[in-house]
XYZ file of C-alpha atoms in Angstrom:
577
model
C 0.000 0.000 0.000
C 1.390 3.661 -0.695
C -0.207 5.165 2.341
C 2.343 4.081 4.448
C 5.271 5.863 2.604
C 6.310 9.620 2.534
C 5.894 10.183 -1.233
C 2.278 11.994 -0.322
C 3.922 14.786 2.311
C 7.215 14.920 0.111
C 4.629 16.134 -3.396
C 6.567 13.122 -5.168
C 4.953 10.060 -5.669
C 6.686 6.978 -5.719
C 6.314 4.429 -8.711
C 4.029 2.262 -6.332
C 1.974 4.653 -5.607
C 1.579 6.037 -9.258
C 1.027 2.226 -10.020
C -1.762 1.825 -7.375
C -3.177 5.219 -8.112
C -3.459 4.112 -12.579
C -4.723 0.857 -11.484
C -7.237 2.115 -9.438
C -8.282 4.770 -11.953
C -8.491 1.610 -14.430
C -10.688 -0.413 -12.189
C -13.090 2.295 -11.189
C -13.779 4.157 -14.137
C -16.800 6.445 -14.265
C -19.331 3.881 -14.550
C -18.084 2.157 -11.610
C -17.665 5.102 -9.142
C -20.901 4.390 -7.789
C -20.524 0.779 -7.561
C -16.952 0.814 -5.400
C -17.708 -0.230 -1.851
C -17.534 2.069 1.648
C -14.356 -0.046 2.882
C -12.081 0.413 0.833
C -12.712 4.258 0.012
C -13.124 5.610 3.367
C -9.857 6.824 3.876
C -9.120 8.374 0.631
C -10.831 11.532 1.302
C -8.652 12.094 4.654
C -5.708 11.251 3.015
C -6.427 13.458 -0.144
C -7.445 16.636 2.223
C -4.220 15.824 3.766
C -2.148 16.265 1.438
C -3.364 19.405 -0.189
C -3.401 20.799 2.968
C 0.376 20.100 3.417
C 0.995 21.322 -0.242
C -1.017 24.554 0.217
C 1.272 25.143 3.671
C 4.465 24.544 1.967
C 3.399 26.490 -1.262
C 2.646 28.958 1.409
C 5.433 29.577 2.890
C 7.832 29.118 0.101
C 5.922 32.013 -1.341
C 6.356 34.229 1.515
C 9.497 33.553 2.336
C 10.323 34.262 -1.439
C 8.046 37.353 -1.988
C 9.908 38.784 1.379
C 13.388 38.384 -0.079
C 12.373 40.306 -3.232
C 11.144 42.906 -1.359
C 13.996 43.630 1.227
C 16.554 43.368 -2.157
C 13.947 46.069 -3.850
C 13.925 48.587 -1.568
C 17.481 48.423 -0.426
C 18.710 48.698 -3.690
C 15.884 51.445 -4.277
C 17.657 53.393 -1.535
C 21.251 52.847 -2.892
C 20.466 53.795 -6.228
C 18.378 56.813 -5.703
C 21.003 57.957 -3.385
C 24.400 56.888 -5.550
C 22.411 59.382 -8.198
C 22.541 62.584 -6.148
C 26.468 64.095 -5.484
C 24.718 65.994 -2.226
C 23.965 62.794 -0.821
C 26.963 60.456 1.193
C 26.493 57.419 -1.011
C 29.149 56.671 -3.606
C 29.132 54.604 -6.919
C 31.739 52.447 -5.313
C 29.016 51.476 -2.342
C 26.517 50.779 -5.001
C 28.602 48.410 -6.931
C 29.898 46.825 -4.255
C 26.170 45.673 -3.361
C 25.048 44.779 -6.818
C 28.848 42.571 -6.551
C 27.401 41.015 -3.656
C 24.260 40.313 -5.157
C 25.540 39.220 -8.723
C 28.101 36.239 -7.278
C 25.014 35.015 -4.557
C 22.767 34.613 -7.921
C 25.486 33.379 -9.917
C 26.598 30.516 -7.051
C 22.539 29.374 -7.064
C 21.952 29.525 -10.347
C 25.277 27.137 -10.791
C 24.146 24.764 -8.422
C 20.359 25.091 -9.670
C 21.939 23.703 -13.015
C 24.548 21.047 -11.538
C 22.692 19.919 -8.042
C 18.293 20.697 -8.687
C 18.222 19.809 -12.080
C 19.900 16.466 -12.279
C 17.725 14.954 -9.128
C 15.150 11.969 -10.097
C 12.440 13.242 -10.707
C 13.017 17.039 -10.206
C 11.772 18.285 -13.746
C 8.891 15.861 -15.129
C 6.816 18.500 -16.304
C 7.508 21.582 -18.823
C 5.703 24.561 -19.781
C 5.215 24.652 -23.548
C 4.247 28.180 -23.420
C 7.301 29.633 -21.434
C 10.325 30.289 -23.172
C 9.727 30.856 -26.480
C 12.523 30.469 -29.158
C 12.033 33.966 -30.075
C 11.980 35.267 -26.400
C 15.272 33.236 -25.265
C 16.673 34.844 -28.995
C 15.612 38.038 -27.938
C 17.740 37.685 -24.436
C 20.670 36.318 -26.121
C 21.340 39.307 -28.243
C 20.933 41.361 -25.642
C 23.109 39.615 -23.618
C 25.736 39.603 -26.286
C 25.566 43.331 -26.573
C 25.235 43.592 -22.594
C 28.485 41.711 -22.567
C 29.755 43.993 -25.189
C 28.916 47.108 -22.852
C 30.798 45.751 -20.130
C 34.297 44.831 -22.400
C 33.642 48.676 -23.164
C 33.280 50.188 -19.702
C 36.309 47.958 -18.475
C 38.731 49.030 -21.127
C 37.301 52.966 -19.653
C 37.602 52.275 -16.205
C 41.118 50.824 -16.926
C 42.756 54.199 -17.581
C 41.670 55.429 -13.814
C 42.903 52.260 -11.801
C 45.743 54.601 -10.320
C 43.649 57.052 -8.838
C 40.283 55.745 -8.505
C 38.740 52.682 -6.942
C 39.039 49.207 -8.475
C 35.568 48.670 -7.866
C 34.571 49.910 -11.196
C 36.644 47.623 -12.911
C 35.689 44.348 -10.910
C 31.750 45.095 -11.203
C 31.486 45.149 -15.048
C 33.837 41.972 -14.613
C 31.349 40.324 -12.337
C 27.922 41.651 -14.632
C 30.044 40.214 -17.485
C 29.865 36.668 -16.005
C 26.664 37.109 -14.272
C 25.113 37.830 -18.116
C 26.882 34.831 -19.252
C 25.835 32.486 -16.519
C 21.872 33.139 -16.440
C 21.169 33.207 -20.276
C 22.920 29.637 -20.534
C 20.543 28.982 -17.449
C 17.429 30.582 -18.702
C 17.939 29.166 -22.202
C 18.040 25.921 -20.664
C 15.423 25.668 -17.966
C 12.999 28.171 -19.211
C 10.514 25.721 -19.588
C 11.194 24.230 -15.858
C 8.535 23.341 -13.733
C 10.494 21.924 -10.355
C 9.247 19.609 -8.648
C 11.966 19.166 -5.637
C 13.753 21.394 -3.295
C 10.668 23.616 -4.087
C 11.082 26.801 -1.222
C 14.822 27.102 -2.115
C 13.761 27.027 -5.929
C 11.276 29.970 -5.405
C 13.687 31.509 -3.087
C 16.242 31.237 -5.277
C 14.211 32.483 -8.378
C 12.894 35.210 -6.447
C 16.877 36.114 -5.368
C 17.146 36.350 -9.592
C 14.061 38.364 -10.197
C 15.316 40.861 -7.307
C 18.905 41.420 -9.293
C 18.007 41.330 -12.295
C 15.388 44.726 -11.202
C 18.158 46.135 -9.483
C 20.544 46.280 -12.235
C 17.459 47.465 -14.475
C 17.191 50.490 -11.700
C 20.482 51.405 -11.958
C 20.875 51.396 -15.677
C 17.767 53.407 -15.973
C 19.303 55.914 -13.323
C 22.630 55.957 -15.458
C 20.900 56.945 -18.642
C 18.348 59.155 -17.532
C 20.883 61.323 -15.827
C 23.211 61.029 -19.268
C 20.163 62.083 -21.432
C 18.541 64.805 -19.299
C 18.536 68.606 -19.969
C 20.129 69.818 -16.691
C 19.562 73.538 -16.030
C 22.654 75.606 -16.281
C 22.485 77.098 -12.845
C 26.063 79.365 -13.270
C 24.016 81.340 -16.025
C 21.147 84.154 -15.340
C 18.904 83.198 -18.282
C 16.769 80.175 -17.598
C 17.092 79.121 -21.225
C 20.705 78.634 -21.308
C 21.382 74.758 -20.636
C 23.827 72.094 -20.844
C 23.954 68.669 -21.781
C 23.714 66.160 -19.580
C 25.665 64.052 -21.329
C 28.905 65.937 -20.248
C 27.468 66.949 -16.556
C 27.088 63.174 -15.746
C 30.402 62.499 -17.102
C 31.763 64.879 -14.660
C 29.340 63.796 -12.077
C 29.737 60.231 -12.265
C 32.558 58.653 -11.832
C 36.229 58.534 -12.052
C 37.101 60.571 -9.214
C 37.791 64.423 -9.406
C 39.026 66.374 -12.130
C 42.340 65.618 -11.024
C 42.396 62.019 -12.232
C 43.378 61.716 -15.887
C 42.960 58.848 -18.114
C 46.232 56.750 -18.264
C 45.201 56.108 -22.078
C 44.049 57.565 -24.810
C 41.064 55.950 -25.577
C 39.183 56.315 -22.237
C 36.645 59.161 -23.943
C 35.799 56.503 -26.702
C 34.857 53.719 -24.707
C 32.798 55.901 -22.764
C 30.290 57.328 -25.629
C 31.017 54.012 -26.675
C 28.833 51.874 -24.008
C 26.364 54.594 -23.461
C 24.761 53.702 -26.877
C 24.191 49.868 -25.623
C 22.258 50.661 -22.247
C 19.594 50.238 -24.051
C 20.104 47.070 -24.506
C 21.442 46.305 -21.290
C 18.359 47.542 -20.111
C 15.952 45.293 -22.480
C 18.204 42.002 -21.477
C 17.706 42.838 -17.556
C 13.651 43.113 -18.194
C 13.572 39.985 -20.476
C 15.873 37.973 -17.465
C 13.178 39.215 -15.068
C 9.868 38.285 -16.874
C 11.394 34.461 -17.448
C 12.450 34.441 -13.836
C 8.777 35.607 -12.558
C 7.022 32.508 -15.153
C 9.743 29.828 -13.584
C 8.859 30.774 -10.433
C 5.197 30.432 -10.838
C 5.528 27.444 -12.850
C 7.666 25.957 -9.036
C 5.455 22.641 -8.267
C 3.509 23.092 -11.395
C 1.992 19.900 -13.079
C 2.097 21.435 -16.663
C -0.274 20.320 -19.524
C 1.400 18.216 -21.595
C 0.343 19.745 -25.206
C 2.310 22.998 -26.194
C 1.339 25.646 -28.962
C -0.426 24.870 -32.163
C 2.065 24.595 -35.162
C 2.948 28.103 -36.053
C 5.470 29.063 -38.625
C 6.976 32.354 -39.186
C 6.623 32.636 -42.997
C 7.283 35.928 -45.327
C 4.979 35.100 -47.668
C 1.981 35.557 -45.771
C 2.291 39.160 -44.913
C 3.468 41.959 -47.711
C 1.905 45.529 -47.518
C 2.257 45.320 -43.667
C 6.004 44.676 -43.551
C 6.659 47.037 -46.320
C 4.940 50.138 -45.196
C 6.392 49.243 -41.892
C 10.241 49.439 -43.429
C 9.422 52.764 -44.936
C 8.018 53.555 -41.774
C 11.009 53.095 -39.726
C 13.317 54.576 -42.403
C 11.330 57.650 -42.431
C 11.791 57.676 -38.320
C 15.696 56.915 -38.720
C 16.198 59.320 -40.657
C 14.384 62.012 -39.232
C 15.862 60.957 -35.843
C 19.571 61.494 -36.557
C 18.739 64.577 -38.183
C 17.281 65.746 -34.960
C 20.303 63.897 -32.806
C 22.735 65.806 -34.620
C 20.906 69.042 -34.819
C 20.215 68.751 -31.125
C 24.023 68.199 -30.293
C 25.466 71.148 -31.923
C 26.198 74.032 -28.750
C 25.683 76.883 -30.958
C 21.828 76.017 -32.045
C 19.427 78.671 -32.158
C 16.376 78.939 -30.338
C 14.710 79.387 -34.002
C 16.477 76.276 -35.602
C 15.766 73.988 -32.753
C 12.439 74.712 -32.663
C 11.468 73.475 -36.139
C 14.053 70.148 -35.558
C 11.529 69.606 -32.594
C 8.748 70.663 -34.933
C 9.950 68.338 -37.077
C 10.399 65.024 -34.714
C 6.714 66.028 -33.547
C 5.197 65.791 -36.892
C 7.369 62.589 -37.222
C 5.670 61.050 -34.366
C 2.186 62.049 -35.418
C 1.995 60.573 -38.675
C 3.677 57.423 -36.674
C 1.099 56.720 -34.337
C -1.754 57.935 -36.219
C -1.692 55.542 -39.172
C -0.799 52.863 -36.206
C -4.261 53.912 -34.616
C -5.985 53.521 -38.044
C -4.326 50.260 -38.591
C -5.232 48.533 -35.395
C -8.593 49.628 -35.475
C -8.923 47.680 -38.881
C -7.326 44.524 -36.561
C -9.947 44.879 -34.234
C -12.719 45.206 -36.944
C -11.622 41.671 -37.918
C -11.423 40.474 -34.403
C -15.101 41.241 -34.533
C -15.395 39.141 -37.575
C -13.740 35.767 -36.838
C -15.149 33.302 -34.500
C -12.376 32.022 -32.844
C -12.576 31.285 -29.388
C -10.965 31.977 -26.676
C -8.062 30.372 -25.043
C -9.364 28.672 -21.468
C -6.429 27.376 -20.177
C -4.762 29.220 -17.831
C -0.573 29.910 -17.222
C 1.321 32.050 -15.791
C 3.515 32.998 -19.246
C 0.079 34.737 -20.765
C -0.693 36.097 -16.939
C 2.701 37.913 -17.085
C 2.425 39.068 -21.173
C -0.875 40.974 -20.247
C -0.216 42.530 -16.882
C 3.524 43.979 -18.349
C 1.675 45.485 -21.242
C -0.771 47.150 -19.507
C 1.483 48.188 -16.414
C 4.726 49.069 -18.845
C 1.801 51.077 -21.045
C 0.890 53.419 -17.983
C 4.338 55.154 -17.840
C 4.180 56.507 -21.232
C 0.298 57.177 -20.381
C 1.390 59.348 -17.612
C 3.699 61.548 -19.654
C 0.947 62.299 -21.939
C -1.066 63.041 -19.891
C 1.128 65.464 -17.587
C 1.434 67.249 -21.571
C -2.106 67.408 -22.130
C -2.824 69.109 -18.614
C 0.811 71.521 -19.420
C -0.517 72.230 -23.116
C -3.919 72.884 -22.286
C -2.938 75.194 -18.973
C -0.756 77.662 -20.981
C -3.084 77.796 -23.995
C -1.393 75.629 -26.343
C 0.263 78.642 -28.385
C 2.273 77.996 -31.388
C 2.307 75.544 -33.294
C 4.522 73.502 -31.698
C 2.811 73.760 -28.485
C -0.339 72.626 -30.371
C 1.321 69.349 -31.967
C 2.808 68.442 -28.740
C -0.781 68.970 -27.352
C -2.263 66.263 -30.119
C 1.030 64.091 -29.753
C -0.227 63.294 -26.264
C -4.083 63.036 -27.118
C -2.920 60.839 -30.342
C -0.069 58.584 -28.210
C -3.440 57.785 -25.283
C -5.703 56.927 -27.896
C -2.853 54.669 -29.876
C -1.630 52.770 -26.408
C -5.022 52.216 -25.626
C -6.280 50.637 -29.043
C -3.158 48.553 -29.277
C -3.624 47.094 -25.852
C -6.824 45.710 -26.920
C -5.609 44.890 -30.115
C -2.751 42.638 -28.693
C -4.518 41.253 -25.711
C -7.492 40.324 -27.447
C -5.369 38.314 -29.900
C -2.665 36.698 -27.406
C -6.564 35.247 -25.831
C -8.026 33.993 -29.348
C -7.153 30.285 -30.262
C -4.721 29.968 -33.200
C -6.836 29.816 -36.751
C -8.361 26.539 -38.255
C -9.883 27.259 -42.045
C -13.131 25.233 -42.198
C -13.915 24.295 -46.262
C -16.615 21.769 -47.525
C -15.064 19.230 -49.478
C -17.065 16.586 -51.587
C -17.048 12.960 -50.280
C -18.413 10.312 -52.401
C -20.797 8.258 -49.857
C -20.725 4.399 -50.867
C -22.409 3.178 -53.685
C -23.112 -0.376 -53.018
C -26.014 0.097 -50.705
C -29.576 -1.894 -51.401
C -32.215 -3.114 -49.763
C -33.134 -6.674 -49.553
C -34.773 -7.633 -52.678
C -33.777 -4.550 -54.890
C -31.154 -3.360 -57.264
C -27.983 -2.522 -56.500
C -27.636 1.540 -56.693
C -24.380 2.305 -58.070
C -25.362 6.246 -58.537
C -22.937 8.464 -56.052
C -24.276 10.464 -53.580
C -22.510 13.264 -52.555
C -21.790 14.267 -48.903
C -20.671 17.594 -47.819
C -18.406 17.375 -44.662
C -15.769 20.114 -43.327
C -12.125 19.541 -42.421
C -9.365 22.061 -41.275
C -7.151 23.199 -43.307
C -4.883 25.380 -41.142
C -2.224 26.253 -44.019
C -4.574 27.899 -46.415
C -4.777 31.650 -45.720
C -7.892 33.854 -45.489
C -8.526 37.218 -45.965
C -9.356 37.709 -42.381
C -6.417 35.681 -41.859
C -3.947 37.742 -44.310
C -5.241 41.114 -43.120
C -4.409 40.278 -39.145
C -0.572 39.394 -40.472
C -0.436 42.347 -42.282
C -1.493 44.267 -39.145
C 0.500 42.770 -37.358
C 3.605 43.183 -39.412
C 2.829 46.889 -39.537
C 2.183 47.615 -35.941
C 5.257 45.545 -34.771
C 7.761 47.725 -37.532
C 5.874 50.756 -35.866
C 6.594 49.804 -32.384
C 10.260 49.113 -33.198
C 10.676 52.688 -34.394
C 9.199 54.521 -31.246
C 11.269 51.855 -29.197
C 14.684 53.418 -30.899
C 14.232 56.947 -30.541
C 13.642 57.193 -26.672
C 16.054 54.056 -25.989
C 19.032 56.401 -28.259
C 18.115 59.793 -26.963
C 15.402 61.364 -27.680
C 13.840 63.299 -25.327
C 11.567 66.112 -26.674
C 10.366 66.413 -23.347
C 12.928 68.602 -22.427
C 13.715 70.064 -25.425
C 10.536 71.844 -25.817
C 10.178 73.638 -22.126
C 7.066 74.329 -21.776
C 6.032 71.204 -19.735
C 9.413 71.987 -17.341
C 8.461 75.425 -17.213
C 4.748 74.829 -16.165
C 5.769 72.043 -13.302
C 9.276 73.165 -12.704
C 12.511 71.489 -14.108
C 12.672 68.822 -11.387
C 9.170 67.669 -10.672
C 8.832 67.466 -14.951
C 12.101 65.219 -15.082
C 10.872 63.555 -12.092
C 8.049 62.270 -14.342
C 9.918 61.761 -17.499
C 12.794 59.362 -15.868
C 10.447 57.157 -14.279
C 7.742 57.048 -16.812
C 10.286 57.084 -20.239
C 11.707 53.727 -19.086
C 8.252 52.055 -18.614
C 7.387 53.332 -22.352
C 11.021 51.967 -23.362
C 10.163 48.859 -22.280
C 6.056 48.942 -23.517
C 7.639 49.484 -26.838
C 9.760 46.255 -27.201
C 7.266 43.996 -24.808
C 4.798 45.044 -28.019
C 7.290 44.071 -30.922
C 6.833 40.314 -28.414
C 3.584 40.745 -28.148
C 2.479 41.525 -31.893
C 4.947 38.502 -32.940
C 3.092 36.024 -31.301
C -0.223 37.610 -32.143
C 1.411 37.385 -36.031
C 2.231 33.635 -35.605
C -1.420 32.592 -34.346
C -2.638 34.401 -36.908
């Protein structure tokens, strides 16, 4: 009998008990569940409430104990960051890094013995999520690990040059991210698709330990470049228009000592404009490491369904007009945005030239997201159109893909909205104040329709074309006494043909391919430096410089990020289309 072992409190049956528990099933099957007698079934109801009541306890606490870890790591690193940013306050960089070193080799040790200790136990991965993981999300996180790793080669060849008079510090903390990148996207490419089934609170508190980092460094890179892209008032002038970049004030600001400390090469300035154009990326890889850590440790003690996605192949064929308005679409956007890079960068601009370069990035961005708006309301025409229906399984991958669109959708939502309230409470004069007034009535409506657009089609189930064929029924059927009748009859039946394209179909990809070219666009022209928001002063003049850039650095990143999570989004959307 299995009741006597531990396999029931442990949440791993034994092969005896898996026997006993199939045999059973086989013996009483749903005819027979009335028919079983009182004896022999008394004590499965005791022993079942049992042991869901010791699963829910340990799920329990491994939760907490998990969810309290990630918290505690939040908010300290919170502190250290927001305070490493500010010269007034007695935090260095070096204090900083030295935490994130601390919490880059404790990740790095579990994650190692996750992959050579957890992993490798009987038993410890016998279920998978097919939905976690995709081969296009662990692609996604390798090349931005490669140029992650990249970024740190970069900013240790920089912080090189200041070994004799600054802390070495600097130098070992790229070192350390460097191997911490490589580490966790061999172990995320890997295990992904993990649901553990032993050693289940250190799993979630281990995951959790992951999640926690991986924010952390996201925090701090977003501090880094929204201090190197911000206008910074020029407080040693009298006019209030008069700024510098702040580009060269975080230089200064940041980090290699005083002035005092020269470079002990002469490619120090390089490597530093260098790696600034890669945070970006940096940034995407730390959000992509995050999201797969949050699924794996959902999917902890998870008994997965065993089917996986539909058949879905990525084909160019099926979409044209989409991806080719969508190329000229992004060309249009490159090129208009290192017009307005360049323009932007020069010291001696004009308050008369940079206006029309910002006139000109606004009118840009109109024409962007207003034929995005028009497109995606044709999508959701269609979605009215088709019956699919929608998905009823639950998991925690889909969970995850709606709530970050949504939440990463509000910070970009905010902005506009802070412009709306600026534009509308100094009159909207000029023209420019009058496109930057429909820029953020146009971006609310386009976030908006494109949430519904995506959601609504990440719910739907993949498509199945239904066409009549002709069957011929069978011809040598008589009654007794009568002629054979050897005329055909024709029966209509339907069968799916899944490869065969509709319109409804055709137009979705096209949509799709469209909207996802669109989204890449507005991802690279925040993520490399735009920032119109403080070009155009009217918004920092209305709430003040530091409230306004208050709401741009912590709302830009969450649009950064709503961008690219949409390109993921829209791709799947594309391929169960």
């Amino acid at each position: 009998m299995c009741y006597s072992c531990h396999c029931v409190t442990d949440e791993n049956p034994c092969e005896p008990c898996k026997t006993t528990a199939k045999d059973k099933e086989e013996t009483h099957g749903p005819n027979n569940m009335n028919a079983a007698g009182q004896a022999g079934r008394q004590p499965e109801p005791h022993l079942n409430i049992t042991s869901n009541v010791v699963r829910d306890h340990g799920r329990s606490w491994g939760w907490m104990v998990s969810g309290i870890i990630c918290v505690n790591i939040l908010i300290l690193g919170s502190a250290l960051v927001s305070g490493s940013a500010y010269s007034k306050v007695n935090i260095s960089t070096v204090d900083h890094q030295i935490f994130l070193i601390i919490l880059l080799l404790l990740t790095i040790i579990w994650m190692v013995s996750y992959v050579v200790f957890t992993a490798r136990k009987e038993n410890a991965i016998d279920y998978k999520d097919a939905h976690a993981g995709p081969v296009w999300l662990r692609g996604g996180l390798v090349l931005f690990g490669i140029l992650s790793i990249i970024m740190d080669i970069f900013k240790i060849a920089s912080y090189v040059g200041y070994l004799h008079c600054d802390s070495a510090v600097k130098v070992a903390f790229p070192v350390v991210q460097l191997v911490f990148i490589i580490v966790q996207t061999y172990y995320l490419w890997v295990h992904s698709k993990d649901c553990v089934q032993v050693q289940k609170n250190i799993t979630r508190c281990g995951l959790m330990l992951t999640l926690s980092t991986n924010l952390v460094l996201w925090m701090t890179a977003v501090t880094d470049e929204s201090l190197h892209q911000t206008m910074v008032p020029d407080i040693d002038t009298s006019e209030n228009s008069s700024k510098i970049q702040g580009r060269s004030f975080y230089i200064e600001k940041a980090g290699y000592g005083d002035d005092k400390c020269k470079c002990s090469h002469s490619s120090c300035s390089v490597f530093k404009e260098a790696y600034y154009y890669l945070y970006p990326f940096n940034i995407e890889y730390s959000l992509f490491a995050s999201a797969m850590a949050y699924v794996m440790w959902k999917n902890v003690g998870r008994v997965a369904d065993e089917h996986g996605h539909h058949g879905s192949k990525f084909r160019f064929k099926d979409a044209l007009i989409g991806p080719l308005l969508g190329v000229l679409l992004v060309i249009a956007g490159l090129t208009t945005f290192i017009v307005y890079e360049m323009e932007m960068r020069k010291k001696d601009i004009d308050e008369e030239h940079k206006d029309k370069i910002v006139m000109m990035h606004f009118v840009v961005n109109i024409v962007i997201i207003t034929l995005m708006s028009v497109v995606t309301v044709v999508g959701s025409v269609v979605y009215r159109l088709d019956h699919r229906e929608h998905m009823s399984e639950k998991n925690p991958t889909r969970s995850l893909d709606v709530g970050l669109l949504v939440g990463a959708s509000m910070g970009q939502i905010v902005i506009s909205y802070f412009t709306i309230v600026a534009m509308v409470g100094t009159g909207a004069k000029g023209h420019l104040n009058g496109l930057n007034l429909a820029w953020g009535i146009l971006m609310v409506i386009q976030l908006g329709l494109q949430n519904f657009f995506i959601i609504e089609g990440l719910h739907r189930e993949p498509f199945h074309e239904v066409h009549p064929i002709t069957v011929m029924a069978n011809p040598y059927t008589s009654k007794e006494g009568s002629d054979f009748d050897i005329k055909p009859i024709p029966v209509h039946q339907h069968v799916e043909r899944p490869n065969r394209l509709s319109w409804k179909r055709r137009v979705l990809k096209e949509v799709c391919a469209f909207l996802l070219l669109g989204n890449v666009i507005l991802w690279i022209m925040p993520a490399f430096g735009a920032r119109p928001q403080f070009d155009h002063s009217t918004e920092s003049d209305f709430y003040q410089f530091h409230m306004w850039a208050a709401v741009v650095n912590i709302g830009l990143p969450f649009g950064i990020f709503y961008r690219m999570h949409s390109v993921a989004g829209l791709f799947e959307v594309f391929l169960n289309s």
